[in-house]
């Protein structure tokens, strides 16, 4: 059984920073991909970043967000700098265990999801 719990969201002014954390309960996973997605009001959930053998980012966050992981803690982090109002959304982490059956930016590629953490950026 796997449970993902996000934390670190909050209210921040434009140009500020937040660091999101996501911890997976249960076993330590030696091989996995973790991704971050976000969903703004009235919009579909979209990919933000993912980390496995390498890291990938959506064009909208390149140069501003940094993803990292701590395998010993089954944790993934998203450092968000120079936040913009358009970054406002609920942010979700997701876990993809092998065998990998899809692309990093596809929701249905992931096996487990967290409940989300709210990020609000004011102008």
mmCIF file of C-alpha atoms in Angstrom:
data_model
loop_
_atom_site.group_PDB
_atom_site.id
_atom_site.type_symbol
_atom_site.label_atom_id
_atom_site.label_comp_id
_atom_site.label_asym_id
_atom_site.label_seq_id
_atom_site.Cartn_x
_atom_site.Cartn_y
_atom_site.Cartn_z
ATOM 1 C CA UNK A 1 0.000 0.000 0.000
ATOM 2 C CA UNK A 2 1.245 3.458 -0.914
ATOM 3 C CA UNK A 3 0.124 6.847 0.317
ATOM 4 C CA UNK A 4 1.493 10.150 -0.967
ATOM 5 C CA UNK A 5 1.261 13.287 1.166
ATOM 6 C CA UNK A 6 2.088 16.759 -0.172
ATOM 7 C CA UNK A 7 3.041 19.738 1.961
ATOM 8 C CA UNK A 8 4.557 23.196 1.624
ATOM 9 C CA UNK A 9 1.825 25.054 -0.202
ATOM 10 C CA UNK A 10 0.590 28.450 0.851
ATOM 11 C CA UNK A 11 0.053 32.069 -0.090
ATOM 12 C CA UNK A 12 2.953 34.024 -1.541
ATOM 13 C CA UNK A 13 3.418 37.272 -3.440
ATOM 14 C CA UNK A 14 4.543 37.297 -7.049
ATOM 15 C CA UNK A 15 8.303 36.854 -7.229
ATOM 16 C CA UNK A 16 8.400 34.811 -4.057
ATOM 17 C CA UNK A 17 9.339 31.198 -3.474
ATOM 18 C CA UNK A 18 7.874 28.023 -2.049
ATOM 19 C CA UNK A 19 9.189 24.500 -1.673
ATOM 20 C CA UNK A 20 6.749 21.643 -1.986
ATOM 21 C CA UNK A 21 7.415 18.240 -0.471
ATOM 22 C CA UNK A 22 5.878 14.873 -1.168
ATOM 23 C CA UNK A 23 6.540 11.781 0.911
ATOM 24 C CA UNK A 24 5.479 8.259 0.057
ATOM 25 C CA UNK A 25 4.614 5.948 2.914
ATOM 26 C CA UNK A 26 5.478 2.291 3.154
ATOM 27 C CA UNK A 27 8.403 0.660 1.431
ATOM 28 C CA UNK A 28 11.481 2.418 0.175
ATOM 29 C CA UNK A 29 11.359 2.394 -3.605
ATOM 30 C CA UNK A 30 14.711 2.012 -5.317
ATOM 31 C CA UNK A 31 13.424 2.531 -8.830
ATOM 32 C CA UNK A 32 10.609 4.936 -9.570
ATOM 33 C CA UNK A 33 9.525 8.104 -11.291
ATOM 34 C CA UNK A 34 7.814 10.911 -9.419
ATOM 35 C CA UNK A 35 6.005 13.761 -11.048
ATOM 36 C CA UNK A 36 4.353 17.028 -10.120
ATOM 37 C CA UNK A 37 1.091 18.172 -11.671
ATOM 38 C CA UNK A 38 -1.124 21.164 -11.054
ATOM 39 C CA UNK A 39 -4.734 22.084 -11.609
ATOM 40 C CA UNK A 40 -6.039 25.633 -11.687
ATOM 41 C CA UNK A 41 -9.745 26.455 -11.261
ATOM 42 C CA UNK A 42 -11.703 25.591 -14.381
ATOM 43 C CA UNK A 43 -8.729 23.956 -16.072
ATOM 44 C CA UNK A 44 -7.505 20.430 -16.616
ATOM 45 C CA UNK A 45 -4.681 18.966 -14.592
ATOM 46 C CA UNK A 46 -1.355 19.598 -16.322
ATOM 47 C CA UNK A 47 2.168 18.289 -15.978
ATOM 48 C CA UNK A 48 4.783 20.447 -14.251
ATOM 49 C CA UNK A 49 7.873 18.293 -13.773
ATOM 50 C CA UNK A 50 9.095 14.748 -13.233
ATOM 51 C CA UNK A 51 12.240 13.005 -12.045
ATOM 52 C CA UNK A 52 13.586 9.545 -12.727
ATOM 53 C CA UNK A 53 16.918 8.940 -14.399
ATOM 54 C CA UNK A 54 16.791 12.602 -15.381
ATOM 55 C CA UNK A 55 14.558 15.609 -14.845
ATOM 56 C CA UNK A 56 11.992 17.164 -17.133
ATOM 57 C CA UNK A 57 9.992 20.376 -16.926
ATOM 58 C CA UNK A 58 7.052 21.960 -18.622
ATOM 59 C CA UNK A 59 8.039 24.968 -20.708
ATOM 60 C CA UNK A 60 6.017 27.248 -18.455
ATOM 61 C CA UNK A 61 8.237 26.554 -15.422
ATOM 62 C CA UNK A 62 11.682 25.999 -16.928
ATOM 63 C CA UNK A 63 14.296 28.131 -15.233
ATOM 64 C CA UNK A 64 12.040 28.807 -12.246
ATOM 65 C CA UNK A 65 11.232 25.390 -10.743
ATOM 66 C CA UNK A 66 13.651 22.668 -9.653
ATOM 67 C CA UNK A 67 12.694 19.088 -8.874
ATOM 68 C CA UNK A 68 14.770 16.826 -6.624
ATOM 69 C CA UNK A 69 14.416 13.570 -4.726
ATOM 70 C CA UNK A 70 15.637 11.775 -1.622
ATOM 71 C CA UNK A 71 15.463 8.049 -2.256
ATOM 72 C CA UNK A 72 16.121 7.150 1.384
ATOM 73 C CA UNK A 73 12.981 9.036 2.395
ATOM 74 C CA UNK A 74 10.797 8.144 -0.591
ATOM 75 C CA UNK A 75 10.421 11.867 -1.077
ATOM 76 C CA UNK A 76 10.310 14.328 -3.938
ATOM 77 C CA UNK A 77 10.577 18.102 -3.741
ATOM 78 C CA UNK A 78 9.675 21.003 -5.977
ATOM 79 C CA UNK A 79 11.520 24.251 -5.382
ATOM 80 C CA UNK A 80 9.488 27.045 -6.941
ATOM 81 C CA UNK A 81 11.179 30.406 -7.446
ATOM 82 C CA UNK A 82 10.001 33.620 -9.083
ATOM 83 C CA UNK A 83 6.396 32.567 -8.704
ATOM 84 C CA UNK A 84 3.774 34.151 -10.916
ATOM 85 C CA UNK A 85 0.004 34.529 -10.439
ATOM 86 C CA UNK A 86 -0.528 31.999 -13.229
ATOM 87 C CA UNK A 87 1.212 29.399 -11.047
ATOM 88 C CA UNK A 88 -1.795 29.460 -8.718
ATOM 89 C CA UNK A 89 -3.206 25.943 -8.571
ATOM 90 C CA UNK A 90 -3.545 22.830 -6.501
ATOM 91 C CA UNK A 91 -0.293 20.920 -6.859
ATOM 92 C CA UNK A 92 -0.264 17.130 -6.839
ATOM 93 C CA UNK A 93 2.575 14.654 -6.653
ATOM 94 C CA UNK A 94 2.357 11.294 -8.354
ATOM 95 C CA UNK A 95 4.317 8.049 -8.271
ATOM 96 C CA UNK A 96 5.053 5.829 -11.248
ATOM 97 C CA UNK A 97 6.455 2.384 -10.443
ATOM 98 C CA UNK A 98 7.959 0.055 -13.025
ATOM 99 C CA UNK A 99 7.073 -1.224 -15.476
ATOM 100 C CA UNK A 100 6.627 2.266 -16.867
ATOM 101 C CA UNK A 101 3.646 2.382 -19.163
ATOM 102 C CA UNK A 102 3.450 5.947 -20.388
ATOM 103 C CA UNK A 103 4.995 9.361 -20.845
ATOM 104 C CA UNK A 104 5.929 11.602 -17.936
ATOM 105 C CA UNK A 105 3.397 14.257 -18.876
ATOM 106 C CA UNK A 106 0.417 11.884 -19.086
ATOM 107 C CA UNK A 107 -1.780 11.522 -16.007
ATOM 108 C CA UNK A 108 -2.589 7.895 -16.730
ATOM 109 C CA UNK A 109 1.098 6.934 -16.603
ATOM 110 C CA UNK A 110 1.123 7.235 -12.806
ATOM 111 C CA UNK A 111 0.069 4.616 -10.298
ATOM 112 C CA UNK A 112 -0.518 6.688 -7.152
ATOM 113 C CA UNK A 113 -1.550 10.264 -6.398
ATOM 114 C CA UNK A 114 -1.504 12.576 -3.421
ATOM 115 C CA UNK A 115 -4.401 14.745 -2.286
ATOM 116 C CA UNK A 116 -2.806 18.009 -3.371
ATOM 117 C CA UNK A 117 -1.566 21.195 -1.747
ATOM 118 C CA UNK A 118 -2.824 24.683 -2.579
ATOM 119 C CA UNK A 119 -0.423 27.267 -3.982
ATOM 120 C CA UNK A 120 -1.739 30.805 -4.317
ATOM 121 C CA UNK A 121 0.362 33.590 -5.841
ATOM 122 C CA UNK A 122 -0.902 37.145 -5.472
ATOM 123 C CA UNK A 123 -0.010 39.994 -7.818
#
